[in-house]
């Protein structure tokens, strides 16, 4: 029976994958063709979704941007045997966007049936946990430390050190919490892992739990990801049924289970202490640090809070060895980063690659430049609190430290591209407005400062005392940066300051002679 892959990933569903599936099933039945449908995740070539694939003896042949109305002609062209058709992209694994990647965390995403444990194992799943049980908790932490893996949620804190801190903290109970709140603009890597290879997250959390001595884990999932919740629920059930979770994980004697919790829609609940408050059933307000969650976390117990990607990378590190992972990347940025290329860009999608490519290579060579065909003017890296980077800095390598040198951050690896029609004063205003809306309200620089920031930018744009107000805005940014309790208020100034620094003319339009015409 021919296997036909139709993604169940939210990005594919959003552009009609479900209708395409129905059309394929109907057409196959009408023509008496026996097919087996597999609902895979997305390969990450998002501009080609819905990307339907057919398994042939030569490999999987892809057909991109399939609409229900294309289905009869696909059957006429013999697509079940990989037949030629205008929508064919040939062998998916030979497509340059796929072939040039180094997929470690995303190794199986888009390839396997996400909720089929046998398929997971057939593609190398489970080897990391088996290795962990073989070498014991202390060596697991050593291996993760050796790999150089840093937290992929934004701050880039070394995962091995965090795990060791929790493992060493005296306590009657410890916890693992996956931060799946993924609220940054232009980011979707967590979602793609959870929808395309949920067992890798389950395995990563189990490895972490084993290493730190925790028997319970939580996935804190943003409410806006219902498709993820569905896939995770199916995968958690399958894992329990197969004995991969429960009182005796894979016959090891180690007990571990995972509970899925749905967030309530606040950006600040992605901040780890606010997340813990929310997980405990309280309003998502930031806690002062110290104490760190590693010492006093969920229910006051030592807790590892890690991003989805951090935990989902642990199985590959254990299976392939910390040294292998550390051999990829540059400087202190070891391993790979699943880049999320979004915004006004031709080839938007997920591209996993070792650290070190320049921003220009990512935006122009991989992303293909702007979708509009106009010159790229700015790229916002690292979410809504990240800086705007102009083309003059496109030679910056994608590396935590190199970005920091320019007062920018790589954060969770999201890149949002803008062409030359963007108004950077409005983007700066959006940064402050976002902060005002999402502020948890605990501290004054963020709660009040962001609102004053919006008002000040409005005055600048209207041409009122422009230079004096720009100075006031810079002063306000300084106060927010150094006076805020957490990184929401502390980083909101970065998009504003970078816009002021790199695009000063956009703040002075009202006073330029052309404005009077
Ligand atoms: C306002 C704010 C929002 C955040 N949102 C997220 C998020 O959605 N996902 C995430 O993993 N980390 C987020 N973080 C970072 C977390 O606080 C924390 O550093 C991270 O979950 C630790 O995991 P890691 O070490 O694996 O990166 C956010 C931080 C701030 C200040
Ligand atoms: S900076 Fe903003 S979000 Fe963070 S604690 Fe202060 S008010 Fe809350």
Short mmCIF file of N, CA, C and O in Angstrom, two decimals, residues 326-416:
data_model
loop_
_atom_site.label_atom_id
_atom_site.label_comp_id
_atom_site.label_asym_id
_atom_site.label_seq_id
_atom_site.Cartn_x
_atom_site.Cartn_y
_atom_site.Cartn_z
N UNK A 326 29.13 19.16 20.91
CA UNK A 326 30.05 20.28 21.13
C UNK A 326 30.95 20.54 19.93
O UNK A 326 31.51 21.62 19.78
N UNK A 327 31.08 19.53 19.04
CA UNK A 327 31.95 19.72 17.87
C UNK A 327 31.29 20.65 16.85
O UNK A 327 31.93 21.12 15.92
N UNK A 328 29.98 20.91 17.01
CA UNK A 328 29.27 21.81 16.10
C UNK A 328 29.22 23.21 16.72
O UNK A 328 29.22 23.35 17.94
N UNK A 329 29.16 24.23 15.88
CA UNK A 329 28.99 25.58 16.40
C UNK A 329 30.27 26.39 16.46
O UNK A 329 31.30 25.97 15.94
N UNK A 330 30.16 27.57 17.09
CA UNK A 330 31.31 28.47 17.20
C UNK A 330 31.39 29.03 18.62
O UNK A 330 30.38 29.13 19.31
N UNK A 331 32.59 29.42 19.02
CA UNK A 331 32.80 30.08 20.32
C UNK A 331 32.11 29.35 21.45
O UNK A 331 32.23 28.13 21.58
N UNK A 332 31.33 30.12 22.25
CA UNK A 332 30.60 29.49 23.36
C UNK A 332 29.18 29.07 22.94
O UNK A 332 28.39 28.66 23.77
N UNK A 333 28.92 29.19 21.65
CA UNK A 333 27.61 28.76 21.14
C UNK A 333 27.78 27.41 20.46
O UNK A 333 28.12 27.34 19.27
N UNK A 334 27.61 26.37 21.22
CA UNK A 334 27.87 25.02 20.72
C UNK A 334 26.60 24.37 20.20
O UNK A 334 25.50 24.66 20.66
N UNK A 335 26.79 23.47 19.25
CA UNK A 335 25.65 22.70 18.74
C UNK A 335 24.92 23.42 17.63
O UNK A 335 25.50 24.23 16.89
N UNK A 336 23.64 23.09 17.52
CA UNK A 336 22.83 23.66 16.43
C UNK A 336 21.74 24.56 17.00
O UNK A 336 21.41 24.47 18.17
N UNK A 337 21.22 25.41 16.13
CA UNK A 337 20.07 26.25 16.51
C UNK A 337 18.98 26.07 15.47
O UNK A 337 19.24 26.24 14.28
N UNK A 338 17.79 25.70 15.89
CA UNK A 338 16.68 25.66 14.93
C UNK A 338 16.21 27.10 14.66
O UNK A 338 15.50 27.69 15.48
N UNK A 339 16.66 27.66 13.54
CA UNK A 339 16.29 29.03 13.20
C UNK A 339 14.85 29.07 12.71
O UNK A 339 14.43 28.18 11.97
N UNK A 340 14.14 30.11 13.10
CA UNK A 340 12.79 30.28 12.61
C UNK A 340 12.76 31.56 11.80
O UNK A 340 12.91 32.66 12.34
N UNK A 341 12.66 31.39 10.48
CA UNK A 341 12.76 32.52 9.55
C UNK A 341 11.35 32.94 9.18
O UNK A 341 10.59 32.15 8.61
N UNK A 342 10.99 34.19 9.52
CA UNK A 342 9.60 34.62 9.36
C UNK A 342 9.52 36.06 8.90
O UNK A 342 10.53 36.73 8.71
N UNK A 343 8.30 36.53 8.75
CA UNK A 343 8.08 37.91 8.34
C UNK A 343 8.03 38.03 6.82
O UNK A 343 7.61 37.11 6.12
N UNK A 344 8.54 39.16 6.32
CA UNK A 344 8.51 39.44 4.88
C UNK A 344 9.71 38.76 4.22
O UNK A 344 10.73 39.39 3.94
N UNK A 345 9.60 37.47 4.01
CA UNK A 345 10.73 36.68 3.51
C UNK A 345 10.20 35.60 2.56
O UNK A 345 9.09 35.10 2.73
N UNK A 346 11.02 35.32 1.52
CA UNK A 346 10.55 34.40 0.48
C UNK A 346 10.41 32.95 0.99
O UNK A 346 9.41 32.30 0.77
N UNK A 347 11.47 32.47 1.63
CA UNK A 347 11.46 31.07 2.05
C UNK A 347 11.41 30.97 3.57
O UNK A 347 12.41 30.65 4.22
N UNK A 348 10.25 31.28 4.09
CA UNK A 348 10.09 31.23 5.55
C UNK A 348 10.00 29.79 6.01
O UNK A 348 9.43 28.94 5.34
N UNK A 349 10.59 29.51 7.18
CA UNK A 349 10.48 28.16 7.69
C UNK A 349 11.44 27.89 8.81
O UNK A 349 12.03 28.80 9.40
N UNK A 350 11.59 26.60 9.06
CA UNK A 350 12.47 26.13 10.14
C UNK A 350 13.75 25.61 9.51
O UNK A 350 13.70 24.75 8.62
N UNK A 351 14.88 26.11 9.97
CA UNK A 351 16.16 25.72 9.38
C UNK A 351 17.14 25.47 10.52
O UNK A 351 17.59 26.39 11.19
N UNK A 352 17.46 24.19 10.77
CA UNK A 352 18.39 23.87 11.86
C UNK A 352 19.81 23.80 11.32
O UNK A 352 20.10 23.09 10.35
N UNK A 353 20.70 24.52 11.96
CA UNK A 353 22.07 24.61 11.48
C UNK A 353 22.99 24.91 12.66
O UNK A 353 22.56 25.51 13.64
N UNK A 354 24.27 24.51 12.56
CA UNK A 354 25.19 24.87 13.64
C UNK A 354 25.29 26.40 13.77
O UNK A 354 25.14 27.12 12.77
N UNK A 355 25.54 26.90 14.95
CA UNK A 355 25.77 28.33 15.16
C UNK A 355 26.91 28.78 14.23
O UNK A 355 27.82 27.99 13.93
N UNK A 356 26.88 30.04 13.82
CA UNK A 356 28.02 30.57 13.09
C UNK A 356 27.72 31.14 11.73
O UNK A 356 28.52 31.90 11.19
N UNK A 357 26.55 30.78 11.12
CA UNK A 357 26.21 31.42 9.84
C UNK A 357 26.02 32.91 10.11
O UNK A 357 25.60 33.30 11.20
N UNK A 358 26.30 33.75 9.11
CA UNK A 358 26.05 35.17 9.35
C UNK A 358 24.55 35.46 9.15
O UNK A 358 23.85 34.70 8.46
N UNK A 359 24.14 36.57 9.72
CA UNK A 359 22.73 36.96 9.60
C UNK A 359 22.37 37.16 8.13
O UNK A 359 21.27 36.80 7.69
N UNK A 360 23.32 37.72 7.36
CA UNK A 360 23.07 37.94 5.92
C UNK A 360 22.86 36.62 5.20
O UNK A 360 21.97 36.51 4.34
N UNK A 361 23.65 35.61 5.53
CA UNK A 361 23.48 34.30 4.90
C UNK A 361 22.09 33.73 5.22
O UNK A 361 21.43 33.15 4.36
N UNK A 362 21.68 33.93 6.46
CA UNK A 362 20.38 33.38 6.87
C UNK A 362 19.23 34.09 6.13
O UNK A 362 18.36 33.45 5.56
N UNK A 363 19.29 35.42 6.13
CA UNK A 363 18.17 36.19 5.56
C UNK A 363 18.17 36.11 4.03
O UNK A 363 17.12 35.89 3.41
N UNK A 364 19.34 36.29 3.41
CA UNK A 364 19.37 36.38 1.95
C UNK A 364 19.57 35.03 1.26
O UNK A 364 18.86 34.72 0.30
N UNK A 365 20.52 34.24 1.74
CA UNK A 365 20.79 32.97 1.04
C UNK A 365 19.74 31.92 1.37
O UNK A 365 19.21 31.26 0.48
N UNK A 366 19.45 31.77 2.66
CA UNK A 366 18.48 30.73 3.04
C UNK A 366 17.05 31.26 2.87
O UNK A 366 16.21 30.62 2.25
N UNK A 367 16.81 32.45 3.41
CA UNK A 367 15.45 33.01 3.36
C UNK A 367 15.09 33.57 1.98
O UNK A 367 13.93 33.82 1.69
N UNK A 368 16.09 33.82 1.13
CA UNK A 368 15.82 34.30 -0.23
C UNK A 368 15.46 35.78 -0.31
O UNK A 368 14.91 36.23 -1.30
N UNK A 369 15.74 36.54 0.77
CA UNK A 369 15.41 37.97 0.78
C UNK A 369 13.93 38.18 1.01
O UNK A 369 13.20 37.25 1.36
N UNK A 370 13.48 39.42 0.78
CA UNK A 370 12.08 39.72 1.12
C UNK A 370 11.12 39.09 0.12
O UNK A 370 11.45 38.93 -1.06
N UNK A 371 9.93 38.77 0.60
CA UNK A 371 8.89 38.21 -0.26
C UNK A 371 8.39 39.27 -1.24
O UNK A 371 8.07 38.99 -2.39
N UNK A 372 8.39 40.53 -0.78
CA UNK A 372 7.91 41.62 -1.64
C UNK A 372 8.89 41.93 -2.76
O UNK A 372 8.55 42.62 -3.70
N UNK A 373 10.12 41.45 -2.62
CA UNK A 373 11.15 41.75 -3.64
C UNK A 373 11.84 43.08 -3.38
O UNK A 373 12.77 43.46 -4.09
N UNK A 374 11.39 43.81 -2.37
CA UNK A 374 12.00 45.10 -2.03
C UNK A 374 13.21 44.86 -1.13
O UNK A 374 13.35 43.79 -0.54
N UNK A 375 14.10 45.85 -1.01
CA UNK A 375 15.28 45.65 -0.16
C UNK A 375 14.89 45.38 1.30
O UNK A 375 13.93 45.96 1.82
N UNK A 376 15.65 44.48 1.94
CA UNK A 376 15.42 44.22 3.36
C UNK A 376 15.97 45.41 4.14
O UNK A 376 17.08 45.89 3.87
N UNK A 377 15.20 45.90 5.09
CA UNK A 377 15.66 47.06 5.86
C UNK A 377 16.02 46.71 7.30
O UNK A 377 16.87 47.35 7.92
N UNK A 378 15.33 45.73 7.85
CA UNK A 378 15.56 45.39 9.26
C UNK A 378 15.18 43.94 9.51
O UNK A 378 14.31 43.39 8.83
N UNK A 379 15.86 43.35 10.49
CA UNK A 379 15.48 42.03 10.96
C UNK A 379 15.39 42.11 12.47
O UNK A 379 16.33 42.57 13.13
N UNK A 380 14.26 41.71 13.01
CA UNK A 380 14.17 41.66 14.47
C UNK A 380 14.51 40.26 14.91
O UNK A 380 13.89 39.28 14.48
N UNK A 381 15.53 40.17 15.74
CA UNK A 381 15.99 38.87 16.21
C UNK A 381 15.65 38.73 17.69
O UNK A 381 15.84 39.66 18.47
N UNK A 382 15.17 37.55 18.06
CA UNK A 382 14.98 37.26 19.49
C UNK A 382 13.65 37.70 20.05
O UNK A 382 13.54 37.94 21.26
N UNK A 383 12.62 37.80 19.22
CA UNK A 383 11.28 38.09 19.75
C UNK A 383 11.01 39.56 19.91
O UNK A 383 11.81 40.41 19.52
N UNK A 384 9.87 39.87 20.54
CA UNK A 384 9.43 41.28 20.63
C UNK A 384 10.36 42.15 21.45
O UNK A 384 10.30 43.37 21.37
N UNK A 385 11.21 41.52 22.27
CA UNK A 385 12.14 42.30 23.09
C UNK A 385 13.53 42.34 22.46
O UNK A 385 14.48 42.82 23.06
N UNK A 386 13.63 41.82 21.25
CA UNK A 386 14.93 41.78 20.58
C UNK A 386 15.16 43.03 19.75
O UNK A 386 14.23 43.75 19.38
N UNK A 387 16.43 43.27 19.45
CA UNK A 387 16.80 44.48 18.71
C UNK A 387 16.48 44.34 17.22
O UNK A 387 16.35 43.23 16.71
N UNK A 388 16.37 45.50 16.54
CA UNK A 388 16.26 45.52 15.08
C UNK A 388 17.67 45.63 14.52
O UNK A 388 18.42 46.54 14.92
N UNK A 389 18.00 44.74 13.62
CA UNK A 389 19.36 44.72 13.08
C UNK A 389 19.30 45.18 11.62
O UNK A 389 18.54 44.62 10.82
N UNK A 390 20.11 46.19 11.25
CA UNK A 390 20.10 46.68 9.86
C UNK A 390 21.05 45.85 8.98
O UNK A 390 21.93 45.16 9.51
N UNK A 391 20.90 45.93 7.65
CA UNK A 391 21.78 45.17 6.75
C UNK A 391 23.27 45.48 6.96
O UNK A 391 24.12 44.64 6.68
N UNK A 392 23.60 46.66 7.49
CA UNK A 392 25.02 46.98 7.71
C UNK A 392 25.65 46.02 8.76
O UNK A 392 26.87 45.93 8.84
N UNK A 393 24.83 45.33 9.53
CA UNK A 393 25.37 44.38 10.51
C UNK A 393 25.10 42.93 10.11
O UNK A 393 25.19 42.02 10.94
N UNK A 394 24.81 42.72 8.82
CA UNK A 394 24.48 41.36 8.38
C UNK A 394 25.67 40.41 8.39
O UNK A 394 25.50 39.22 8.16
N UNK A 395 26.88 40.94 8.62
CA UNK A 395 28.02 40.03 8.70
C UNK A 395 28.18 39.46 10.12
O UNK A 395 29.13 38.73 10.41
N UNK A 396 27.26 39.79 11.02
CA UNK A 396 27.32 39.27 12.40
C UNK A 396 27.01 37.77 12.39
O UNK A 396 25.97 37.34 11.88
N UNK A 397 27.91 36.95 12.97
CA UNK A 397 27.60 35.52 13.02
C UNK A 397 26.50 35.22 14.03
O UNK A 397 26.38 35.91 15.04
N UNK A 398 25.71 34.22 13.71
CA UNK A 398 24.63 33.82 14.63
C UNK A 398 25.26 33.08 15.80
O UNK A 398 25.60 31.91 15.72
N UNK A 399 25.43 33.81 16.88
CA UNK A 399 26.20 33.33 18.02
C UNK A 399 25.82 34.25 19.19
O UNK A 399 25.71 35.47 19.01
N UNK A 400 25.55 33.68 20.35
CA UNK A 400 25.06 34.47 21.49
C UNK A 400 25.93 35.70 21.74
O UNK A 400 25.43 36.82 21.86
N UNK A 401 27.25 35.48 21.83
CA UNK A 401 28.14 36.58 22.21
C UNK A 401 28.26 37.64 21.11
O UNK A 401 28.31 38.83 21.38
N UNK A 402 28.33 37.18 19.84
CA UNK A 402 28.47 38.14 18.73
C UNK A 402 27.25 39.07 18.67
O UNK A 402 27.37 40.27 18.41
N UNK A 403 26.07 38.52 18.94
CA UNK A 403 24.86 39.35 18.93
C UNK A 403 24.86 40.33 20.09
O UNK A 403 24.47 41.48 19.96
N UNK A 404 25.32 39.83 21.25
CA UNK A 404 25.35 40.69 22.44
C UNK A 404 26.23 41.92 22.21
O UNK A 404 25.93 43.01 22.69
N UNK A 405 27.30 41.74 21.45
CA UNK A 405 28.21 42.86 21.17
C UNK A 405 27.49 44.02 20.51
O UNK A 405 27.89 45.17 20.65
N UNK A 406 26.43 43.73 19.75
CA UNK A 406 25.67 44.79 19.09
C UNK A 406 24.39 45.10 19.85
O UNK A 406 23.41 45.59 19.27
N UNK A 407 24.37 44.78 21.14
CA UNK A 407 23.19 45.04 21.96
C UNK A 407 21.95 44.34 21.42
O UNK A 407 20.84 44.86 21.48
N UNK A 408 22.15 43.17 20.80
CA UNK A 408 20.99 42.43 20.35
C UNK A 408 21.07 41.01 20.93
O UNK A 408 22.04 40.68 21.61
N UNK A 409 20.05 40.22 20.67
CA UNK A 409 20.07 38.88 21.24
C UNK A 409 19.50 37.88 20.25
O UNK A 409 18.72 38.26 19.38
N UNK A 410 19.93 36.63 20.38
CA UNK A 410 19.37 35.63 19.47
C UNK A 410 18.14 34.97 20.08
O UNK A 410 17.35 34.38 19.38
N UNK A 411 18.00 35.11 21.39
CA UNK A 411 16.80 34.62 22.08
C UNK A 411 16.47 33.19 21.73
O UNK A 411 17.31 32.30 21.83
N UNK A 412 15.26 33.00 21.24
CA UNK A 412 14.76 31.66 20.93
C UNK A 412 14.98 31.31 19.45
O UNK A 412 14.48 30.32 18.95
N UNK A 413 15.73 32.17 18.76
CA UNK A 413 16.09 31.86 17.36
C UNK A 413 15.08 32.32 16.33
O UNK A 413 15.12 31.86 15.19
N UNK A 414 14.20 33.23 16.71
CA UNK A 414 13.21 33.75 15.75
C UNK A 414 13.75 34.97 15.03
O UNK A 414 14.37 35.85 15.64
N UNK A 415 13.53 35.03 13.72
CA UNK A 415 13.99 36.18 12.92
C UNK A 415 12.79 36.70 12.14
O UNK A 415 12.17 35.94 11.38
N UNK A 416 12.46 37.97 12.32
CA UNK A 416 11.34 38.55 11.57
C UNK A 416 11.91 39.61 10.63
O UNK A 416 12.54 40.57 11.06
#
